[in-house]
Short mmCIF file of C-alpha atoms in Angstrom, two decimals:
data_model
loop_
_atom_site.label_atom_id
_atom_site.label_comp_id
_atom_site.label_asym_id
_atom_site.label_seq_id
_atom_site.Cartn_x
_atom_site.Cartn_y
_atom_site.Cartn_z
CA UNK L 1 14.70 14.47 -1.33
CA UNK L 2 12.40 11.65 -2.40
CA UNK L 3 8.75 12.61 -3.18
CA UNK L 4 7.28 10.95 -0.09
CA UNK L 5 9.69 12.55 2.40
CA UNK L 6 7.93 15.68 3.69
CA UNK L 7 10.34 18.04 5.50
CA UNK L 8 9.88 18.45 9.26
CA UNK L 9 8.73 22.04 8.89
CA UNK L 10 5.89 20.99 6.58
CA UNK L 11 4.34 18.44 8.95
CA UNK L 12 0.95 19.20 10.45
CA UNK L 13 0.75 20.23 14.11
CA UNK L 14 -0.53 16.80 15.15
CA UNK L 15 2.24 15.04 13.21
CA UNK L 16 4.88 17.33 14.70
CA UNK L 17 3.52 16.69 18.20
CA UNK L 18 3.93 12.94 17.64
CA UNK L 19 7.50 13.42 16.41
CA UNK L 20 8.38 15.47 19.49
CA UNK L 21 6.79 13.26 22.16
CA UNK L 22 9.08 12.93 25.20
CA UNK L 23 11.99 10.58 24.54
CA UNK L 24 11.31 8.52 27.63
CA UNK L 25 8.24 6.31 27.69
CA UNK L 26 6.24 3.89 25.60
CA UNK L 27 3.72 5.11 23.07
CA UNK L 28 1.19 3.59 20.68
CA UNK L 29 0.19 5.91 17.82
CA UNK L 30 -2.68 4.86 15.53
CA UNK L 31 -4.16 6.44 12.44
CA UNK L 32 -5.86 5.62 9.12
CA UNK L 33 -4.00 5.16 5.82
CA UNK L 34 -2.30 8.36 4.78
CA UNK L 35 -2.23 9.98 8.22
CA UNK L 36 1.57 9.94 8.04
CA UNK L 37 2.52 7.12 10.38
CA UNK L 38 5.62 5.99 8.48
CA UNK L 39 6.68 9.58 7.86
CA UNK L 40 6.32 10.43 11.54
CA UNK L 41 8.22 7.29 12.55
CA UNK L 42 11.21 8.30 10.39
CA UNK L 43 11.19 11.89 11.66
CA UNK L 44 10.89 10.67 15.27
CA UNK L 45 13.94 8.44 14.80
CA UNK L 46 15.90 11.41 13.42
CA UNK L 47 14.68 13.64 16.24
CA UNK L 48 15.74 11.15 18.94
CA UNK L 49 19.16 10.77 17.35
CA UNK L 50 19.54 14.54 17.18
CA UNK L 51 18.29 15.39 20.68
CA UNK L 52 19.48 12.47 22.81
CA UNK L 53 22.70 11.37 21.16
CA UNK L 54 21.81 7.85 22.30
CA UNK L 55 21.50 6.31 18.83
CA UNK L 56 24.73 5.38 17.08
CA UNK L 57 25.33 5.58 13.34
CA UNK L 58 25.18 1.81 12.92
CA UNK L 59 22.60 1.10 15.60
CA UNK L 60 19.11 -0.05 14.53
CA UNK L 61 16.37 2.15 15.91
CA UNK L 62 13.60 1.95 13.30
CA UNK L 63 12.02 -1.50 12.89
CA UNK L 64 9.80 -2.05 9.83
CA UNK L 65 7.74 -5.01 8.71
CA UNK L 66 8.87 -5.66 5.12
CA UNK L 67 12.07 -5.36 3.08
CA UNK L 68 10.25 -3.28 0.49
CA UNK L 69 9.17 -0.72 3.09
CA UNK L 70 12.73 -0.69 4.42
CA UNK L 71 14.06 0.16 0.93
CA UNK L 72 11.32 2.78 0.51
CA UNK L 73 12.24 4.46 3.80
CA UNK L 74 15.98 4.14 3.14
CA UNK L 75 15.55 6.21 -0.05
CA UNK L 76 14.77 9.29 2.08
CA UNK L 77 17.13 8.92 5.03
CA UNK L 78 20.08 10.97 3.84
CA UNK L 79 18.31 14.31 4.26
CA UNK L 80 17.54 13.47 7.91
CA UNK L 81 20.99 12.40 9.01
CA UNK L 82 20.02 8.74 9.37
CA UNK L 83 21.84 5.83 7.73
CA UNK L 84 20.58 2.56 6.26
CA UNK L 85 22.05 0.77 9.29
CA UNK L 86 19.54 2.62 11.49
CA UNK L 87 16.68 0.87 9.66
CA UNK L 88 15.92 -2.86 9.60
CA UNK L 89 13.03 -5.27 9.49
CA UNK L 90 12.14 -6.87 12.80
CA UNK L 91 12.70 -10.40 11.53
CA UNK L 92 16.04 -9.54 9.91
CA UNK L 93 17.15 -8.24 13.31
CA UNK L 94 16.05 -11.52 14.93
CA UNK L 95 18.12 -13.50 12.44
CA UNK L 96 21.20 -11.34 12.97
CA UNK L 97 20.84 -11.60 16.73
CA UNK L 98 20.68 -15.39 16.64
CA UNK L 99 23.70 -15.65 14.38
CA UNK L 100 25.75 -13.30 16.55
CA UNK L 101 24.74 -14.43 20.01
CA UNK L 102 23.43 -17.99 19.99
CA UNK L 103 26.39 -20.41 20.00
CA UNK L 104 24.50 -23.48 18.66
CA UNK L 105 23.72 -21.58 15.46
CA UNK L 106 26.32 -18.93 14.70
CA UNK L 107 26.76 -17.95 11.06
CA UNK L 108 25.29 -21.26 9.96
CA UNK L 109 21.85 -20.52 11.37
CA UNK L 110 19.56 -22.27 8.88
CA UNK L 111 17.48 -20.03 6.66
CA UNK L 112 14.85 -22.75 6.64
CA UNK L 113 13.75 -21.80 10.16
CA UNK L 114 10.39 -20.09 10.02
CA UNK L 115 9.85 -16.54 11.23
CA UNK L 116 7.91 -17.91 14.20
CA UNK L 117 10.82 -20.22 15.11
CA UNK L 118 13.29 -17.33 14.94
CA UNK L 119 11.15 -15.19 17.22
CA UNK L 120 10.65 -18.06 19.65
CA UNK L 121 14.39 -18.67 19.90
CA UNK L 122 15.20 -14.98 20.33
CA UNK L 123 12.57 -14.74 23.03
CA UNK L 124 14.16 -17.68 24.83
CA UNK L 125 17.69 -16.28 24.62
CA UNK L 126 16.68 -12.70 25.46
CA UNK L 127 14.69 -13.60 28.57
CA UNK L 128 16.11 -11.80 31.58
CA UNK L 129 18.77 -9.95 29.55
CA UNK L 130 19.50 -6.20 29.86
CA UNK L 131 18.21 -3.76 27.27
CA UNK L 132 20.26 -3.61 24.08
CA UNK L 133 18.97 -0.20 22.97
CA UNK L 134 17.52 2.87 24.60
CA UNK L 135 15.02 3.48 21.80
CA UNK L 136 13.01 1.40 19.35
CA UNK L 137 10.47 2.77 16.86
CA UNK L 138 8.19 0.23 15.19
CA UNK L 139 5.98 0.73 12.12
CA UNK L 140 3.08 -1.56 11.06
CA UNK L 141 2.83 -2.76 14.66
CA UNK L 142 -0.61 -4.29 14.06
CA UNK L 143 1.05 -7.21 12.25
CA UNK L 144 3.53 -8.19 14.98
CA UNK L 145 2.77 -11.17 17.21
CA UNK L 146 2.56 -11.16 21.05
CA UNK L 147 5.93 -12.93 21.08
CA UNK L 148 7.44 -10.15 19.00
CA UNK L 149 6.31 -7.62 21.59
CA UNK L 150 7.93 -9.66 24.33
CA UNK L 151 11.18 -9.43 22.37
CA UNK L 152 10.73 -5.67 21.97
CA UNK L 153 10.15 -5.27 25.70
CA UNK L 154 13.45 -7.01 26.41
CA UNK L 155 15.27 -5.23 23.59
CA UNK L 156 14.59 -1.52 24.22
CA UNK L 157 13.79 0.70 27.16
CA UNK L 158 11.69 3.30 25.34
CA UNK L 159 9.38 2.14 22.53
CA UNK L 160 7.12 3.95 20.05
CA UNK L 161 4.75 1.82 17.96
CA UNK L 162 2.73 2.99 14.93
CA UNK L 163 -0.25 0.84 13.92
CA UNK L 164 -3.54 0.70 12.03
CA UNK L 165 -5.67 -2.40 12.81
CA UNK L 166 -7.68 -1.77 9.61
CA UNK L 167 -4.55 -2.80 7.69
CA UNK L 168 -3.80 -5.96 9.68
CA UNK L 169 -2.89 -8.54 7.02
CA UNK L 170 -1.42 -11.32 9.14
CA UNK L 171 -3.37 -13.65 11.40
CA UNK L 172 -0.95 -13.35 14.30
CA UNK L 173 -1.38 -9.54 14.47
CA UNK L 174 -2.96 -7.59 17.30
CA UNK L 175 -5.54 -4.85 17.86
CA UNK L 176 -4.64 -1.60 19.59
CA UNK L 177 -5.75 -2.68 23.04
CA UNK L 178 -3.71 -5.86 22.82
CA UNK L 179 -0.69 -3.83 21.70
CA UNK L 180 -1.20 -1.42 24.59
CA UNK L 181 -1.24 -4.34 27.01
CA UNK L 182 1.81 -5.96 25.40
CA UNK L 183 3.78 -2.70 25.74
CA UNK L 184 2.71 -2.47 29.40
CA UNK L 185 1.44 1.05 28.85
CA UNK L 186 -0.61 2.78 31.51
CA UNK L 187 -1.92 5.60 29.28
CA UNK L 188 -4.27 5.65 26.28
CA UNK L 189 -3.06 5.17 22.69
CA UNK L 190 -2.55 8.37 20.71
CA UNK L 191 -4.76 8.65 17.63
CA UNK L 192 -3.69 10.86 14.78
CA UNK L 193 -6.57 13.13 13.72
CA UNK L 194 -8.31 12.56 10.43
CA UNK L 195 -6.86 14.22 7.40
CA UNK L 196 -5.31 11.53 5.26
CA UNK L 197 -3.84 11.57 1.77
CA UNK L 198 -6.60 9.83 -0.21
CA UNK L 199 -8.78 11.91 -2.49
CA UNK L 200 -12.54 11.76 -1.88
CA UNK L 201 -12.98 9.40 -4.85
CA UNK L 202 -10.33 6.97 -3.59
CA UNK L 203 -11.76 7.08 -0.06
CA UNK L 204 -15.28 6.40 -1.31
CA UNK L 205 -14.10 3.23 -3.06
CA UNK L 206 -11.90 2.10 -0.15
CA UNK L 207 -14.80 2.47 2.29
CA UNK L 208 -16.71 -0.29 0.51
CA UNK L 209 -14.07 -2.79 1.65
CA UNK L 210 -14.37 -1.91 5.34
CA UNK L 211 -16.32 -4.67 7.06
CA UNK L 212 -17.57 -2.62 10.01
CA UNK L 213 -20.68 -0.81 8.78
CA UNK L 214 -20.28 2.29 10.95
CA UNK L 215 -16.61 2.69 10.03
CA UNK L 216 -17.41 2.17 6.35
CA UNK L 217 -20.10 4.84 6.46
CA UNK L 218 -17.90 7.47 8.14
CA UNK L 219 -14.64 6.78 6.30
CA UNK L 220 -15.22 8.87 3.12
CA UNK L 221 -16.16 11.97 5.12
CA UNK L 222 -12.72 11.98 6.73
CA UNK L 223 -10.71 12.22 3.51
CA UNK L 224 -8.72 15.41 3.17
CA UNK L 225 -7.07 14.78 -0.19
CA UNK L 226 -7.23 17.48 -2.85
CA UNK L 227 -10.76 17.56 -4.26
CA UNK L 228 -9.53 19.02 -7.54
CA UNK L 229 -7.05 16.16 -8.02
CA UNK L 230 -9.79 13.62 -7.42
CA UNK L 231 -10.72 11.31 -10.29
CA UNK L 232 -13.37 8.63 -10.26
CA UNK L 233 -11.93 5.13 -9.90
CA UNK L 234 -12.15 2.91 -12.99
CA UNK L 235 -13.06 -0.76 -13.51
CA UNK L 236 -12.23 -2.55 -16.76
CA UNK L 237 -13.19 -6.15 -17.58
CA UNK L 238 -11.04 -7.63 -20.35
CA UNK L 239 -11.89 -10.56 -22.57
CA UNK L 240 -8.52 -12.23 -21.95
CA UNK L 241 -5.37 -11.90 -19.83
CA UNK L 242 -3.55 -10.54 -22.87
CA UNK L 243 -6.20 -7.86 -23.40
CA UNK L 244 -5.98 -6.99 -19.70
CA UNK L 245 -2.23 -6.43 -19.99
CA UNK L 246 -2.64 -4.43 -23.20
CA UNK L 247 -5.05 -2.06 -21.50
CA UNK L 248 -2.93 -1.88 -18.33
CA UNK L 249 0.11 -0.87 -20.40
CA UNK L 250 -1.83 1.98 -22.01
CA UNK L 251 -3.24 3.20 -18.70
CA UNK L 252 0.17 3.17 -16.99
CA UNK L 253 1.78 4.98 -19.93
CA UNK L 254 -0.86 7.70 -19.84
CA UNK L 255 -0.42 8.14 -16.09
CA UNK L 256 3.32 8.51 -16.58
CA UNK L 257 2.70 11.13 -19.24
CA UNK L 258 0.65 13.03 -16.65
CA UNK L 259 3.70 13.08 -14.37
CA UNK L 260 2.22 10.68 -11.81
CA UNK L 261 3.92 8.06 -9.66
CA UNK L 262 2.28 4.71 -10.42
CA UNK L 263 2.09 1.52 -8.37
CA UNK L 264 0.86 -1.79 -9.82
CA UNK L 265 -0.25 -4.13 -7.02
CA UNK L 266 -0.73 -7.89 -7.37
CA UNK L 267 -1.67 -10.58 -4.81
CA UNK L 268 1.15 -13.08 -5.41
CA UNK L 269 4.93 -12.83 -5.63
CA UNK L 270 5.10 -14.72 -8.93
CA UNK L 271 2.62 -12.24 -10.41
CA UNK L 272 5.13 -9.44 -9.75
CA UNK L 273 7.43 -11.10 -12.28
CA UNK L 274 4.59 -11.97 -14.67
CA UNK L 275 3.06 -8.49 -14.77
CA UNK L 276 6.41 -6.68 -14.82
CA UNK L 277 7.58 -8.72 -17.80
CA UNK L 278 4.25 -8.25 -19.59
CA UNK L 279 4.54 -4.46 -19.23
CA UNK L 280 8.20 -4.41 -20.26
CA UNK L 281 7.30 -6.33 -23.43
CA UNK L 282 4.91 -3.48 -24.17
CA UNK L 283 7.65 -0.85 -23.70
CA UNK L 284 6.53 0.26 -20.23
CA UNK L 285 9.71 0.73 -18.14
CA UNK L 286 8.69 -0.73 -14.79
CA UNK L 287 10.65 -1.69 -11.68
CA UNK L 288 9.90 -4.56 -9.29
CA UNK L 289 9.83 -4.20 -5.51
CA UNK L 290 10.83 -7.59 -4.13
CA UNK L 291 12.50 -9.07 -1.08
CA UNK L 292 16.21 -9.91 -1.64
CA UNK L 293 15.49 -13.65 -1.74
CA UNK L 294 13.17 -13.16 -4.75
CA UNK L 295 15.41 -10.99 -6.92
CA UNK L 296 16.25 -13.81 -9.31
CA UNK L 297 14.59 -12.76 -12.55
CA UNK L 298 16.77 -9.92 -13.80
CA UNK L 299 14.08 -7.30 -13.24
CA UNK L 300 15.16 -3.73 -12.43
CA UNK L 301 14.66 -3.29 -8.69
CA UNK L 302 12.79 -0.32 -7.28
CA UNK L 303 14.92 2.35 -5.62
CA UNK L 304 11.96 4.72 -5.02
CA UNK L 305 13.91 7.77 -6.15
CA UNK L 306 12.84 7.78 -9.80
CA UNK L 307 9.57 8.01 -11.67
CA UNK L 308 9.28 4.48 -13.06
CA UNK L 309 6.11 2.51 -12.21
CA UNK L 310 6.64 -0.07 -9.49
CA UNK L 311 5.15 -3.59 -9.46
CA UNK L 312 4.73 -4.92 -5.92
CA UNK L 313 2.51 -7.26 -3.90
CA UNK L 314 -0.26 -5.91 -1.69
CA UNK L 315 1.57 -7.03 1.45
CA UNK L 316 4.84 -5.40 0.44
CA UNK L 317 3.04 -2.20 -0.57
CA UNK L 318 2.04 -1.42 3.02
CA UNK L 319 3.39 2.00 3.94
CA UNK L 320 3.99 3.03 0.31
CA UNK L 321 2.27 5.92 -1.48
CA UNK L 322 1.52 6.49 -5.18
CA UNK L 323 -0.47 9.06 -7.15
CA UNK L 324 -2.21 6.26 -9.07
CA UNK L 325 -2.61 2.61 -8.18
CA UNK L 326 -3.48 -0.15 -10.66
CA UNK L 327 -4.98 -3.39 -9.33
CA UNK L 328 -5.03 -6.03 -12.09
CA UNK L 329 -5.68 -9.77 -11.81
CA UNK L 330 -8.80 -9.45 -9.64
CA UNK L 331 -9.96 -13.06 -9.36
CA UNK L 332 -10.52 -15.75 -6.73
CA UNK L 333 -7.62 -17.70 -8.21
CA UNK L 334 -5.22 -14.79 -7.67
CA UNK L 335 -6.49 -14.19 -4.14
CA UNK L 336 -6.84 -17.84 -3.14
CA UNK L 337 -4.67 -17.33 -0.04
CA UNK L 338 -6.93 -14.57 1.28
CA UNK L 339 -10.53 -15.20 2.22
CA UNK L 340 -13.35 -13.28 3.88
CA UNK L 341 -12.34 -10.40 6.15
CA UNK L 342 -8.66 -10.78 5.34
CA UNK L 343 -9.27 -10.33 1.61
CA UNK L 344 -11.30 -7.19 2.30
CA UNK L 345 -8.42 -5.75 4.35
CA UNK L 346 -5.93 -6.66 1.61
CA UNK L 347 -8.00 -4.82 -1.01
CA UNK L 348 -8.57 -1.87 1.34
CA UNK L 349 -4.82 -1.62 1.91
CA UNK L 350 -4.15 -1.73 -1.84
CA UNK L 351 -6.70 0.94 -2.73
CA UNK L 352 -5.50 3.31 -0.02
CA UNK L 353 -1.96 3.36 -1.46
CA UNK L 354 -3.37 5.85 -4.01
CA UNK L 355 -3.68 9.56 -3.44
CA UNK L 356 -5.59 10.41 -6.63
CA UNK L 357 -6.76 7.52 -8.77
CA UNK L 358 -7.40 3.75 -8.74
CA UNK L 359 -7.65 1.53 -11.82
CA UNK L 360 -9.01 -2.00 -11.33
CA UNK L 361 -9.15 -4.77 -13.93
CA UNK L 362 -10.24 -8.36 -14.23
CA UNK L 363 -10.92 -10.95 -16.93
CA UNK L 364 -14.48 -11.79 -17.92
CA UNK L 365 -15.66 -15.20 -16.77
CA UNK L 366 -13.21 -15.46 -13.84
CA UNK L 367 -14.90 -15.73 -10.45
CA UNK L 368 -14.25 -12.97 -7.91
CA UNK L 369 -16.12 -13.03 -4.60
CA UNK L 370 -15.92 -9.24 -4.27
CA UNK L 371 -17.54 -8.63 -7.67
CA UNK L 372 -20.85 -7.60 -5.99
CA UNK L 373 -18.96 -4.90 -4.08
CA UNK L 374 -17.58 -3.55 -7.35
CA UNK L 375 -21.02 -3.66 -8.96
CA UNK L 376 -22.52 -1.78 -6.01
CA UNK L 377 -19.79 0.85 -6.33
CA UNK L 378 -20.62 1.26 -10.04
CA UNK L 379 -24.33 1.63 -9.25
CA UNK L 380 -23.62 4.22 -6.56
CA UNK L 381 -21.34 6.22 -8.84
CA UNK L 382 -18.14 5.50 -6.87
CA UNK L 383 -16.66 3.47 -9.73
CA UNK L 384 -16.73 4.02 -13.49
CA UNK L 385 -17.24 0.78 -15.41
CA UNK L 386 -15.57 1.15 -18.80
CA UNK L 387 -16.11 -2.43 -19.90
CA UNK L 388 -19.00 -1.71 -22.34
CA UNK L 389 -16.74 0.77 -24.13
CA UNK L 390 -14.56 -1.95 -25.61
CA UNK L 391 -15.24 -0.68 -29.16
CA UNK L 392 -15.98 3.01 -28.60
CA UNK L 393 -15.02 5.54 -31.25
CA UNK L 394 -12.32 7.36 -29.28
CA UNK L 395 -10.81 4.21 -27.71
CA UNK L 396 -7.29 4.94 -28.96
CA UNK L 397 -7.45 8.40 -27.41
CA UNK L 398 -9.09 7.59 -24.09
CA UNK L 399 -8.30 3.91 -23.51
CA UNK L 400 -9.64 3.50 -20.01
CA UNK L 401 -8.16 6.54 -18.32
CA UNK L 402 -10.37 8.46 -15.92
CA UNK L 403 -10.64 11.98 -17.33
CA UNK L 404 -12.47 14.15 -14.76
CA UNK L 405 -14.73 15.88 -17.32
CA UNK L 406 -15.60 12.63 -19.11
CA UNK L 407 -19.07 12.11 -17.62
CA UNK L 408 -20.44 15.68 -17.58
CA UNK L 409 -19.11 16.65 -21.03
CA UNK L 410 -18.43 13.69 -23.32
CA UNK L 411 -21.38 11.44 -22.42
CA UNK L 412 -24.10 14.11 -23.04
CA UNK L 413 -22.45 15.08 -26.35
CA UNK L 414 -22.33 11.50 -27.60
CA UNK L 415 -25.87 10.80 -26.42
CA UNK L 416 -27.10 13.71 -28.49
CA UNK L 417 -25.01 12.54 -31.44
CA UNK L 418 -26.45 9.02 -31.14
CA UNK L 419 -30.01 10.37 -31.24
CA UNK L 420 -29.12 12.40 -34.32
CA UNK L 421 -27.71 9.34 -36.10
CA UNK L 422 -30.68 7.14 -35.16
CA UNK L 423 -33.04 9.80 -36.51
CA UNK L 424 -31.31 9.52 -39.86
CA UNK L 425 -29.63 12.92 -39.61
CA UNK L 426 -26.97 14.20 -41.95
CA UNK L 427 -23.92 11.92 -42.03
CA UNK L 428 -25.77 8.97 -40.51
CA UNK L 429 -24.57 6.65 -43.25
CA UNK L 430 -20.97 7.28 -42.18
CA UNK L 431 -21.45 5.93 -38.66
CA UNK L 432 -21.49 2.40 -37.38
CA UNK L 433 -24.44 2.47 -35.03
CA UNK L 434 -23.04 -0.35 -32.94
CA UNK L 435 -20.39 2.06 -31.75
CA UNK L 436 -23.00 3.73 -29.55
CA UNK L 437 -24.27 0.60 -27.78
CA UNK L 438 -22.47 1.53 -24.56
CA UNK L 439 -24.61 4.69 -24.04
#
């Protein structure tokens, strides 16, 4: 069983209740990152197949938003009695439907058609048709358009949608009340209770990227991750892109040595290739999580069953979980496609992929609009800025990793040692005083 696939018997009572909702009906289930939405969606699909017998082996019943999330989910299906054919992305289904049912297109349906065009055509052809499936379960429903919900309404009789508006990364997406209206529901959405995977330290950092002040204030108090596994998030500012990659390689290697699953998130698809190759050149065995159309660079593709670090974009990382998440290339140039509120949601989504630790890095001199947020986090103690340590004495041993006892033990010891050296104590001539400038 893959690490993320929690057995049915180990789900919480609220998660189990969502899995076992009555088969008939339409439901909207919302919850924060780490509340188990994707996990519940997969278990609900297996439960409906098991209890109703209305889902065939090759019949799609679980509709996801990205190919990467589909591959991630597919890695854990075997233990539940589901097959890969039961899982698809919504837009891949639209393409298959047009090719199979729309005479003007057939197998030659042009790939150049945009996602919006595909949905519009499916909506036109499906209008007034009978239901194709009894059940449809949809994850990341906050990023589907109103037209997509019209297609769902004509596609399946009974629909369950999982969503989190705080992770809405596409402009055409919808809030929970709009989704409720689109599904033609007469009852209230179901909200999963708090108790999500992020450690307190990860939640404290993520909260700073929530635009709503009240939600930002309350978010850290709702984290239920293991306090003893919590490590303060780290920020490192390199002097060059090469130095940033050198430090990233060391950090990832150390996390692997600790037995952790590591995700490296970047804003752009071409940066997946760039960062993956940079790490491989430094003997870090990474895999790339990419859509099929982008698998052109000979990189090992993620299968989510092993322990290798995975390089993936923020958008494709939605629904994924890692012990540690690394966020390099923090600059306005890297995030040029995302501005204002959208960029905050992108960063929030990236940070909340981590259960235990977040490592952020940027290059000195490169503009980054969210730099004041990072500085405020450092000032408040939610983020450890290691940049001044560029030449510290134990750099080869520590190298940017967030050791929990670092602040209460190492810093006081070195402060005392610095005072001893400055006072001309024994052995002072053997020390380079500049080494202590970071204290």
